[in-house]
Coordinates of C-alpha atoms in Angstrom, one line a residue:
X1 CA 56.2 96.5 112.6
X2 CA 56.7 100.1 113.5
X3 CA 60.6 100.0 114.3
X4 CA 61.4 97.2 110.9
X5 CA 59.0 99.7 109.2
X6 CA 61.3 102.6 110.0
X7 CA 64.6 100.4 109.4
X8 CA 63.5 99.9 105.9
X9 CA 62.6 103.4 105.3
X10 CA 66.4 104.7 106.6
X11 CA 67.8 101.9 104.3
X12 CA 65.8 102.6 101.5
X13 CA 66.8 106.4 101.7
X14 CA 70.4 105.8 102.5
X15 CA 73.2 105.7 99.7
X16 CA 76.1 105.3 102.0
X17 CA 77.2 102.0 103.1
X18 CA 78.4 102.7 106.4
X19 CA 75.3 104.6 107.2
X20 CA 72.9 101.6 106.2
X21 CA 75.7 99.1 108.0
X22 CA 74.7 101.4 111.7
X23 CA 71.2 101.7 111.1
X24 CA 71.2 97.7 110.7
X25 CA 73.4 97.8 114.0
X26 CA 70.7 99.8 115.9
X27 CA 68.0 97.9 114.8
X28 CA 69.4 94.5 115.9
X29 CA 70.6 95.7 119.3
X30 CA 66.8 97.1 119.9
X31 CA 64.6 94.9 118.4
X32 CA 63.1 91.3 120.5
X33 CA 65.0 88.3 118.9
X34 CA 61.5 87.4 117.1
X35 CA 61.7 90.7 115.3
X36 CA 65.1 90.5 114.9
X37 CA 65.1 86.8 113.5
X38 CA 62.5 87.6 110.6
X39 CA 64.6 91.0 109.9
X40 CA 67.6 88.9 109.5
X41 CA 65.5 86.5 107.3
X42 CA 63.8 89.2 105.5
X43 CA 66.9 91.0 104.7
X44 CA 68.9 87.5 103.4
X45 CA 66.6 87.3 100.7
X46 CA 64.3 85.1 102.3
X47 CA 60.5 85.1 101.8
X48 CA 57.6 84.9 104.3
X49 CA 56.0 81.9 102.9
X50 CA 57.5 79.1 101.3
X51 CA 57.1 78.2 97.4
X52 CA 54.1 75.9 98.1
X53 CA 52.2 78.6 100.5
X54 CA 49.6 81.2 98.8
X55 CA 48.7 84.4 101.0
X56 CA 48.0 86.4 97.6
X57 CA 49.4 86.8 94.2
X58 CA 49.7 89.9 92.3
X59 CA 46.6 89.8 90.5
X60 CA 44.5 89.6 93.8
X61 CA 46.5 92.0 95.2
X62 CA 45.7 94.4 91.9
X63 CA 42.4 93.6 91.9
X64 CA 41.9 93.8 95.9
X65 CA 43.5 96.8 95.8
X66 CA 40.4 98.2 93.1
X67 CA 38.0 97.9 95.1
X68 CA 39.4 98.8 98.2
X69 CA 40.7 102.4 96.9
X70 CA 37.4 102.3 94.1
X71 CA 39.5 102.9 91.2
X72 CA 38.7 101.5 87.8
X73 CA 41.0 98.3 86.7
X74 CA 42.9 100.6 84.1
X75 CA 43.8 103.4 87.0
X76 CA 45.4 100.5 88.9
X77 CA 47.3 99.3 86.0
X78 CA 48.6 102.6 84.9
X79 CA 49.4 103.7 88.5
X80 CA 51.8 100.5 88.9
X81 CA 53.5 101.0 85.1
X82 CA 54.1 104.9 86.5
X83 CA 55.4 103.6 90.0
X84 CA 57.2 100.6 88.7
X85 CA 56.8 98.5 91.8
X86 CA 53.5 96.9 93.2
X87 CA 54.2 97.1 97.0
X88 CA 54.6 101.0 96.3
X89 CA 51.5 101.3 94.2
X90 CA 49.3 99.5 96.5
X91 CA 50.6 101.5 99.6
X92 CA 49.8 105.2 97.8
X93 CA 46.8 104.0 96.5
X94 CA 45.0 103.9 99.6
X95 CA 45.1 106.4 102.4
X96 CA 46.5 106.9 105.7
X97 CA 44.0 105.7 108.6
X98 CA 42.6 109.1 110.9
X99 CA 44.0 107.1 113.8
X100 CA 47.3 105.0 113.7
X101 CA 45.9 101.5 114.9
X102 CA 48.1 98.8 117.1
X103 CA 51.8 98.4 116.6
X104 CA 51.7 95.0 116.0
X105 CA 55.4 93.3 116.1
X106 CA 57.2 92.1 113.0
X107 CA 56.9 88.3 114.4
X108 CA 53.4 88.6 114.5
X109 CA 52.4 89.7 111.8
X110 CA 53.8 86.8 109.9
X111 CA 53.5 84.5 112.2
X112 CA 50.4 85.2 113.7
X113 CA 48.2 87.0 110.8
X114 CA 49.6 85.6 107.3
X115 CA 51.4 82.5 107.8
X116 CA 47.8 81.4 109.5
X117 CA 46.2 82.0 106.1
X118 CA 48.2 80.6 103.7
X119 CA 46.4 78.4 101.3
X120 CA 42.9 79.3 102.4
X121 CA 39.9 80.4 100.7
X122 CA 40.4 83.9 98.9
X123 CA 38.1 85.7 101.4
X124 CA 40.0 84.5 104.1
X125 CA 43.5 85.8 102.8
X126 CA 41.6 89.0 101.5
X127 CA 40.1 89.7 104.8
X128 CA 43.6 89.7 106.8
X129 CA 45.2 92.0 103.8
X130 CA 42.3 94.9 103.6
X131 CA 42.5 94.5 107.2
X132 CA 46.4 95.5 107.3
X133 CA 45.6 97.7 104.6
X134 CA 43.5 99.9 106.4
X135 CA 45.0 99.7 109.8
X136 CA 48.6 100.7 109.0
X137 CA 50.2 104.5 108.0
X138 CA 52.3 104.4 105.0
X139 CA 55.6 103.4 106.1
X140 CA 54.1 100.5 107.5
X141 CA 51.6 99.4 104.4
X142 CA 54.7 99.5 102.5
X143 CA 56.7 97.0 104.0
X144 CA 53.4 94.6 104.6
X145 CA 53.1 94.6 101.2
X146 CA 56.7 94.1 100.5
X147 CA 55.9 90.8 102.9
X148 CA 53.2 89.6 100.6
X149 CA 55.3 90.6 97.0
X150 CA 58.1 88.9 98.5
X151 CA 60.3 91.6 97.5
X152 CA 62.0 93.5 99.4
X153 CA 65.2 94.9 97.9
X154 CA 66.0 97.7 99.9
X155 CA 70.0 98.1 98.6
X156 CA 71.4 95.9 101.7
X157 CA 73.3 92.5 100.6
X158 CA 73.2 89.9 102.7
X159 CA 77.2 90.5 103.8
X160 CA 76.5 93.8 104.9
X161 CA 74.3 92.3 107.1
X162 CA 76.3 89.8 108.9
X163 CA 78.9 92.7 108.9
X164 CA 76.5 94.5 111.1
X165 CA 75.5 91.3 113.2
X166 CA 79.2 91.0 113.7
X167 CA 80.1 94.3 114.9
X168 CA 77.1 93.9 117.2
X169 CA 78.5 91.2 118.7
X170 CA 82.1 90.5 118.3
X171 CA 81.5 87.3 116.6
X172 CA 83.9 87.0 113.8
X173 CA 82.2 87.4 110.1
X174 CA 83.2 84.1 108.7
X175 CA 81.6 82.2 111.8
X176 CA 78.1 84.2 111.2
X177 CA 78.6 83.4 106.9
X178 CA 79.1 80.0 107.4
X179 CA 76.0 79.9 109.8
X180 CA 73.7 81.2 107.9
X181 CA 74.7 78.8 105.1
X182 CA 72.1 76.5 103.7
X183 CA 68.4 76.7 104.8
X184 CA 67.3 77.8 108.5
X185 CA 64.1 78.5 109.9
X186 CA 63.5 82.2 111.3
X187 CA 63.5 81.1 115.1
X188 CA 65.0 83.0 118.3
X189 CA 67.1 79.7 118.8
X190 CA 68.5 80.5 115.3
X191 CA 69.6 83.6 116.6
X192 CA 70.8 82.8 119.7
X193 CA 73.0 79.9 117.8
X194 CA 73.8 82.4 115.3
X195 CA 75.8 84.8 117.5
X196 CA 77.1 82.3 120.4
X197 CA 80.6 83.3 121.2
X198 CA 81.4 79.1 121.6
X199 CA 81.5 76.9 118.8
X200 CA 78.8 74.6 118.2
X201 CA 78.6 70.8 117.3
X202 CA 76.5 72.0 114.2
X203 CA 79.4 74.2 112.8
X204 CA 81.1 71.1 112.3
X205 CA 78.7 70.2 109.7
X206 CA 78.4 73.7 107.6
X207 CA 80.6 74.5 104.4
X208 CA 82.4 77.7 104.5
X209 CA 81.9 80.7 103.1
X210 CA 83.2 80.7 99.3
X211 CA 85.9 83.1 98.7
X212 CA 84.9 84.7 95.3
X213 CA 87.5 85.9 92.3
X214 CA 87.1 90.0 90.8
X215 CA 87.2 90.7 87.4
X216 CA 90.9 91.5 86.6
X217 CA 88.9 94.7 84.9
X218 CA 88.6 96.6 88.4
X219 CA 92.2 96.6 89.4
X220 CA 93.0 97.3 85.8
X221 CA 90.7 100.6 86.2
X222 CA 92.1 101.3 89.0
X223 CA 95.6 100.6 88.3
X224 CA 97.1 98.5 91.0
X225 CA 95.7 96.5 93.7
X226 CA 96.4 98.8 96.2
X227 CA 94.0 101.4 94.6
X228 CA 91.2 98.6 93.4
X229 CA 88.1 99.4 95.2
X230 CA 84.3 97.5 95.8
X231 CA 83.0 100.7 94.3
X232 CA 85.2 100.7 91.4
X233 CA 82.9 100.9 88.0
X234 CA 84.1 97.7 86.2
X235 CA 82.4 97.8 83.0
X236 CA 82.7 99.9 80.0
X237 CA 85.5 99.7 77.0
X238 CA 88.7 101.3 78.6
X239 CA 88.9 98.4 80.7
X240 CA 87.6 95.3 78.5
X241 CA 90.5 97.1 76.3
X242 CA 93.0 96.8 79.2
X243 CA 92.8 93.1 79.8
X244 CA 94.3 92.3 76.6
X245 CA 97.2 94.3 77.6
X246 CA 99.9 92.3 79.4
X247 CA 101.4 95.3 80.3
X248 CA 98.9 97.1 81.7
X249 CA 98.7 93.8 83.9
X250 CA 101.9 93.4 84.9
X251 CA 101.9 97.1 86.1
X252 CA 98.8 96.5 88.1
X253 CA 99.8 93.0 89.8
X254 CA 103.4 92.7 89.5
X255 CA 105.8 90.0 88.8
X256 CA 104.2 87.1 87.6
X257 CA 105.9 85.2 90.3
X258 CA 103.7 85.9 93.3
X259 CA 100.6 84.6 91.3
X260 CA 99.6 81.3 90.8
X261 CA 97.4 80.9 87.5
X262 CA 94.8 78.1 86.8
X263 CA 92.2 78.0 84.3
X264 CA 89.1 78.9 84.8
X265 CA 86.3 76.0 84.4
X266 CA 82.8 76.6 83.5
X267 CA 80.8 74.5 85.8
X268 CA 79.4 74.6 89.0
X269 CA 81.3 75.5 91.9
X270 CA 81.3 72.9 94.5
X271 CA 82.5 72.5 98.3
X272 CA 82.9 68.9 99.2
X273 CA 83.2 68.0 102.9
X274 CA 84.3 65.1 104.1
X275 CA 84.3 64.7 108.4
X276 CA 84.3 61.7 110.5
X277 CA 83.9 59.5 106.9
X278 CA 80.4 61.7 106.1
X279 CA 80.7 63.1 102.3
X280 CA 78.5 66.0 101.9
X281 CA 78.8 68.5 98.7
X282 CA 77.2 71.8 99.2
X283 CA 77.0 74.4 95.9
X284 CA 77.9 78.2 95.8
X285 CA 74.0 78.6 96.0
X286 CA 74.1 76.9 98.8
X287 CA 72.7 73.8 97.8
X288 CA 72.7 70.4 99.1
X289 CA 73.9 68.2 96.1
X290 CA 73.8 64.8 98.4
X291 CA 72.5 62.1 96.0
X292 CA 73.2 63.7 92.5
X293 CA 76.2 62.7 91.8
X294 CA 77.4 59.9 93.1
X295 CA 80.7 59.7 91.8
X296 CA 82.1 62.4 93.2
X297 CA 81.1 60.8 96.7
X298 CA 82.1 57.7 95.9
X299 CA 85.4 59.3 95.5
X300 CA 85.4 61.6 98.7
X301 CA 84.8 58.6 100.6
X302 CA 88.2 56.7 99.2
X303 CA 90.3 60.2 99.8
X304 CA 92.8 59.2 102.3
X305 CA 92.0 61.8 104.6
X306 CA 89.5 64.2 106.0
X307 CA 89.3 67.2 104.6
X308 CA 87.4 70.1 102.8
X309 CA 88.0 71.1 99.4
X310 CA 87.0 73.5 97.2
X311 CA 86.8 73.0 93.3
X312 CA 84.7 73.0 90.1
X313 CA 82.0 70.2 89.2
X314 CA 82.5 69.9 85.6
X315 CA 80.7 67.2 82.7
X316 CA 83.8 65.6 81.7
X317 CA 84.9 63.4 78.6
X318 CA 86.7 60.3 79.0
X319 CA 90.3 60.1 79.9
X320 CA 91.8 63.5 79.6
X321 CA 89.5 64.5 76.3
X322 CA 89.1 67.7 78.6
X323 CA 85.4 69.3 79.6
X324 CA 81.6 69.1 78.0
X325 CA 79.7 72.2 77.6
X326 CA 78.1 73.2 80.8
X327 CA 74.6 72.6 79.1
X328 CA 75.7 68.7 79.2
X329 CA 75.8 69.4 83.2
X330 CA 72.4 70.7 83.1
X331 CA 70.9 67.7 81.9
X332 CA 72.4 66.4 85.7
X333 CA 71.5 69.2 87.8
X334 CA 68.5 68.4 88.9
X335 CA 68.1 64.8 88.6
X336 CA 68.4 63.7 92.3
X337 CA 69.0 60.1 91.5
X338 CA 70.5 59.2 88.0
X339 CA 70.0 56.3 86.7
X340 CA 72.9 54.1 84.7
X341 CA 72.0 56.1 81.4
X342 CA 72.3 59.8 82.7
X343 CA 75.4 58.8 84.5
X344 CA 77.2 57.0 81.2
X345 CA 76.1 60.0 79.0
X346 CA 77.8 62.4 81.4
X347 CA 80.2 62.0 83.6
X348 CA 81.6 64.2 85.8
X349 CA 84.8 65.0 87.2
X350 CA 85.7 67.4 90.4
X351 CA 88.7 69.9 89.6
X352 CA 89.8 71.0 92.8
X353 CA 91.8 74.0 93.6
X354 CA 92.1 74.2 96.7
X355 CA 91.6 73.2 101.2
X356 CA 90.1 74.7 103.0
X357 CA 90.3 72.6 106.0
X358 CA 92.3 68.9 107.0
X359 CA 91.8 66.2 109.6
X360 CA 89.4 68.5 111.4
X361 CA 92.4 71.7 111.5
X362 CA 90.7 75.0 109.3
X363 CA 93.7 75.7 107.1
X364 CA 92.2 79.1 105.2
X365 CA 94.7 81.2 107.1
X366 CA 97.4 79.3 105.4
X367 CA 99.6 80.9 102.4
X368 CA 97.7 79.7 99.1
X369 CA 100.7 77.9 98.0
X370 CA 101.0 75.7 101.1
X371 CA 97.4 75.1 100.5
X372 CA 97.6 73.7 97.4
X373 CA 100.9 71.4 97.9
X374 CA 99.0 69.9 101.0
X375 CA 96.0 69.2 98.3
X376 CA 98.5 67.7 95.7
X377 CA 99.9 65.5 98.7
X378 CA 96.6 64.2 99.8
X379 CA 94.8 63.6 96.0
X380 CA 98.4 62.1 95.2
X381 CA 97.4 59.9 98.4
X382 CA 94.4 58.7 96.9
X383 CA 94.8 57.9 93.3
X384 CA 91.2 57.0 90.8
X385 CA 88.8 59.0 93.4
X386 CA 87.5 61.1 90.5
X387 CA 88.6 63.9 91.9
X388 CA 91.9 65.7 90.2
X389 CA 93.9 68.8 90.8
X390 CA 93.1 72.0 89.0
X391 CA 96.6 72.0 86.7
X392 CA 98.6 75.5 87.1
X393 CA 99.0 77.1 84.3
X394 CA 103.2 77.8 83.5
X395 CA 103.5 81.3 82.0
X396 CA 107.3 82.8 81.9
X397 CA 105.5 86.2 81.9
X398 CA 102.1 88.3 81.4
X399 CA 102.7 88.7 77.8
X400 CA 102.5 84.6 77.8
X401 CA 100.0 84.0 79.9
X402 CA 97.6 86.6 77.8
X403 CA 98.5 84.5 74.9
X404 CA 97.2 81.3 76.7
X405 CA 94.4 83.0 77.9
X406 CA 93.6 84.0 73.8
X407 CA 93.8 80.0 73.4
X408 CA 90.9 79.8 76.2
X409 CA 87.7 79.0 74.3
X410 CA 89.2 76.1 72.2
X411 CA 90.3 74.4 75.7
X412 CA 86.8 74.8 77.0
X413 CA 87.6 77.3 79.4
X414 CA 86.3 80.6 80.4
X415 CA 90.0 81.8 80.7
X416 CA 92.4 82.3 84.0
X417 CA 92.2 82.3 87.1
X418 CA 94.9 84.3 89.4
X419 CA 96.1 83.7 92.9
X420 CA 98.0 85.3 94.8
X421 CA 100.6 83.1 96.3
X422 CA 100.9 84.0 99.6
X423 CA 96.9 84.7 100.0
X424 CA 94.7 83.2 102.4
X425 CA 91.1 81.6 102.0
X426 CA 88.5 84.3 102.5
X427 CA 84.5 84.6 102.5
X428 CA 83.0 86.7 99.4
X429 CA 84.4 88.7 97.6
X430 CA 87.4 90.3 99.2
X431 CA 89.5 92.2 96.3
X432 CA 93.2 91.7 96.1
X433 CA 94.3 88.1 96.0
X434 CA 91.8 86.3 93.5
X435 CA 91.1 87.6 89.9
X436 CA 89.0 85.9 87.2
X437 CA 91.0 87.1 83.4
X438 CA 87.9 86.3 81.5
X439 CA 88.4 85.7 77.7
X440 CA 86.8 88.2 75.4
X441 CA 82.6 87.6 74.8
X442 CA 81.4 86.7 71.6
X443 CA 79.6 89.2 69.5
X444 CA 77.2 90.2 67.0
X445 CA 75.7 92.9 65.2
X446 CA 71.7 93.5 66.2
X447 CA 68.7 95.3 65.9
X448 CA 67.0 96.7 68.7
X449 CA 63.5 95.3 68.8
X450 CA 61.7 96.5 72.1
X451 CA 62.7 98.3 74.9
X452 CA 60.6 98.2 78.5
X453 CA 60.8 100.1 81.6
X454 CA 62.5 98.8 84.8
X455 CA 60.7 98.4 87.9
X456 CA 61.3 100.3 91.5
X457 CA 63.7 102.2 91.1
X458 CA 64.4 101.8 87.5
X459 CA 60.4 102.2 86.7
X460 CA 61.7 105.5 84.6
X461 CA 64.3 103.6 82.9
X462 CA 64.4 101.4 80.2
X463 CA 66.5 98.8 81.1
X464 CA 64.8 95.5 79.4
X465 CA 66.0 95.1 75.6
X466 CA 65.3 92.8 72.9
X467 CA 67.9 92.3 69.7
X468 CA 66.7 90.5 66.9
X469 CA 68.5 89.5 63.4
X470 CA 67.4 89.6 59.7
X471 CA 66.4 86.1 58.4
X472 CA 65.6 87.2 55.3
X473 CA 63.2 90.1 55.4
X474 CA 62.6 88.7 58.2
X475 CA 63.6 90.2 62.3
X476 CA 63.8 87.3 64.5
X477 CA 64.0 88.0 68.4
X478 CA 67.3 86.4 69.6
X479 CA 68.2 87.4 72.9
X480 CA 67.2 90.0 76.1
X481 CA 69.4 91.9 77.8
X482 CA 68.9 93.3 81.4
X483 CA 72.1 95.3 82.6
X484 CA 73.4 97.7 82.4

């Protein structure tokens, strides 16, 4: 616990990127794959115990911790509102012990002490945590109880973290992304699989990494592409004011020529793999969508070829009436089997937009305009599959295509998309070859009703806000806003 304890802490302190990128390299070169594993897990976002396992919630935790540290109710309450996070608050509540105890390993801990526990009488659970509590230094404490909040944010995304496990080992990023796709179980096996120089039978049945568009905002900021930047600050009015200049556009992508524009759906985004005559569709979150809707496999399976294609799921009207609302696609989301009803009041359609991979051959290195007349060949191969091509979108120049764009909410679209020609497919989001032109939000005039403190590192901020409108004499909450 000792060595993820002090991993966390270097993190937590660290503001540079490259800094946090080597500590995670250290760590994973030192650490025993069962350590490792869990840090890797951890770290992803995962959690120690599944949705359906208890070790304790916050209100034992806040009411363990009051008689542990014998403060009144109130003392703990205030303490949290002051510290804004409850893993914090419960590890400066209680004191260091006069001896450090055992440094048990990461694995253990959760496999050994918590995972045990789950689920079993509340003097059972408490005795492990006061346990912990009182056996472990600060550092320590703190990540346990970020292991029982589940929350662990620490300021590391889960890409920095395969970039570290690939500079560790020499496997290429993309390979480690598209292995850690979907759900796996903390295990050294996983590992081992994870960063095996050959590739595995169980590659062949993983999605690839999506490749994710920027708002056009960030390279308006900054310019031109060359200059665009992941730390570049993309909100604010100077931009949202530049993207309805064409010519600010033009200057910052060039001719229109080298970009291919589509329009942007609002739906879900969807990877649908088809290999060996098996259809499987995996979502950006990845998901599993097997079973939900069956149309879209029905038409997979009559596709001519095999292949993997990347589009948007989208609630579709009859005939080419264009795209429901995406809250008509909500109604499907979750219905694992549909019945006759669900699937007559909302069909779907899959607008794809590109291939990612053919008869077995991984084609993402290709130009994106190769790509996409391979993927026009092979849906113009198999005709009444339910699954169309994403239509470009002809502009003779920027000033044309930001008056189309202007026309984007009456179409049912979100605005354009923008491609660069002669890009290849790549995992996350890599600026310089995709860019999401976004229409112009909605807006209103509001009151501000209520405004609450953040949490962690916010805990001094106010960050939460309510708006509310006049109905009458009356202020009606309306909406809450969390960013910014």
């Amino acid at each position: 616990m000792r060595r993820f304890a002090a991993l966390y802490r270097e993190l937590d302190r660290s503001t540079a990127t490259l800094d946090k990128r080597a500590a995670l390299v250290r760590y994973f070169r030192a650490a025993p794959p069962r350590d490792a594993v869990w840090a890797l897990h951890l770290l992803a976002g995962g959690k120690v115990a599944g949705a359906k396992q208890k070790i304790a919630t916050t209100r034992e935790l806040r009411e363990w911790i009051a008689q542990a540290s014998a403060l009144p109710d109130w003392l703990v309450d205030d303490s949290y509102d002051q510290v804004g996070d409850l893993a914090e608050t419960l590890a400066l509540l209680l004191d260091d012990p006069a001896t450090p105890g055992e440094d048990i390993a990461l694995a253990d801990w959760i496999e050994a002490r918590l995972l045990p526990v789950a689920n079993q009488e509340v003097e059972v659970r408490r005795a492990v945590v006061l346990q912990a509590w009182r056996g472990l230094a600060f550092d320590e404490r703190l990540v346990f109880n970020k292991l029982l909040t589940g929350a662990l944010r620490v300021g590391v995304s889960q890409r920095l973290v395969q970039q570290a496990l690939a500079e560790m080992s020499g496997i290429d990023i993309a390979r480690i992304a598209q292995r850690m796709l979907g759900a796996w179980t903390p295990s050294p096996a996983f590992l081992e699989q994870l960063l095996s120089p050959e590739e595995l039978p169980t590659d062949r049945q993983q999605p690839y990494p999506f490749f994710l568009a920027t708002p056009l905002e960030a390279v308006l900021r900054a310019g031109s592409v060359d200059k665009a930047s992941d730390d570049d600050d993309t909100s604010g009015e100077p931009a949202h004011a530049l993207a309805n200049d064409p010519d600010a556009v033009a200057r910052a992508l060039g001719a229109i020529d080298d970009w291919l524009l589509e329009w942007k759906w609002d739906g879900i985004r969807l990877q649908l793999i088809r290999r060996d005559g098996e259809v499987a569709l995996w979502s950006r979150g990845e998901e599993r969508l097997d079973g939900r809707f069956p149309e879209i496999e029905a038409g997979a399976a009559r596709l001519a070829r095999d292949c993997v294609l990347d589009g948007e799921l989208l609630a579709w009207r009859d005939g080419d009436a264009g795209p429901m609302p995406f809250t008509a696609l909500q109604t499907r989301i979750q219905r694992r089997k549909p019945g006759p009803k669900t699937l007559a009041d909302t069909p779907v359609r899959m607008q794809v937009y590109d291939l990612l991979e053919l008869d077995g051959e991984d084609w993402r290195e290709r130009p994106q305009h190769e790509r996409r007349a391979a993927l026009d060949a092979l849906l113009a191969a198999s005709p009444n599959c339910g699954i169309t091509l994403s239509p470009l979108v002809d502009a003779r120049d920027w000033a044309h295509a930001a008056a189309l764009r202007g026309d984007a909410r009456e179409r049912g679209v979100e605005g354009l998309m923008l491609k660069r020609a002669s890009a290849p497919y790549q995992s996350g989001r890599k600026r310089g070859d995709w860019w999401k032109w976004k229409i112009d939000p909605l807006t209103i005039d509001a009151v501000l009703l209520y405004a609450q403190s953040g949490h962690g590192r916010r805990s001094t901020l106010y960050t939460d806000y309510t708006f509310g409108l006049w109905d009458g004499d009356t202020l009606v909450p309306v909406a809450k806003a969390y960013s910014g």
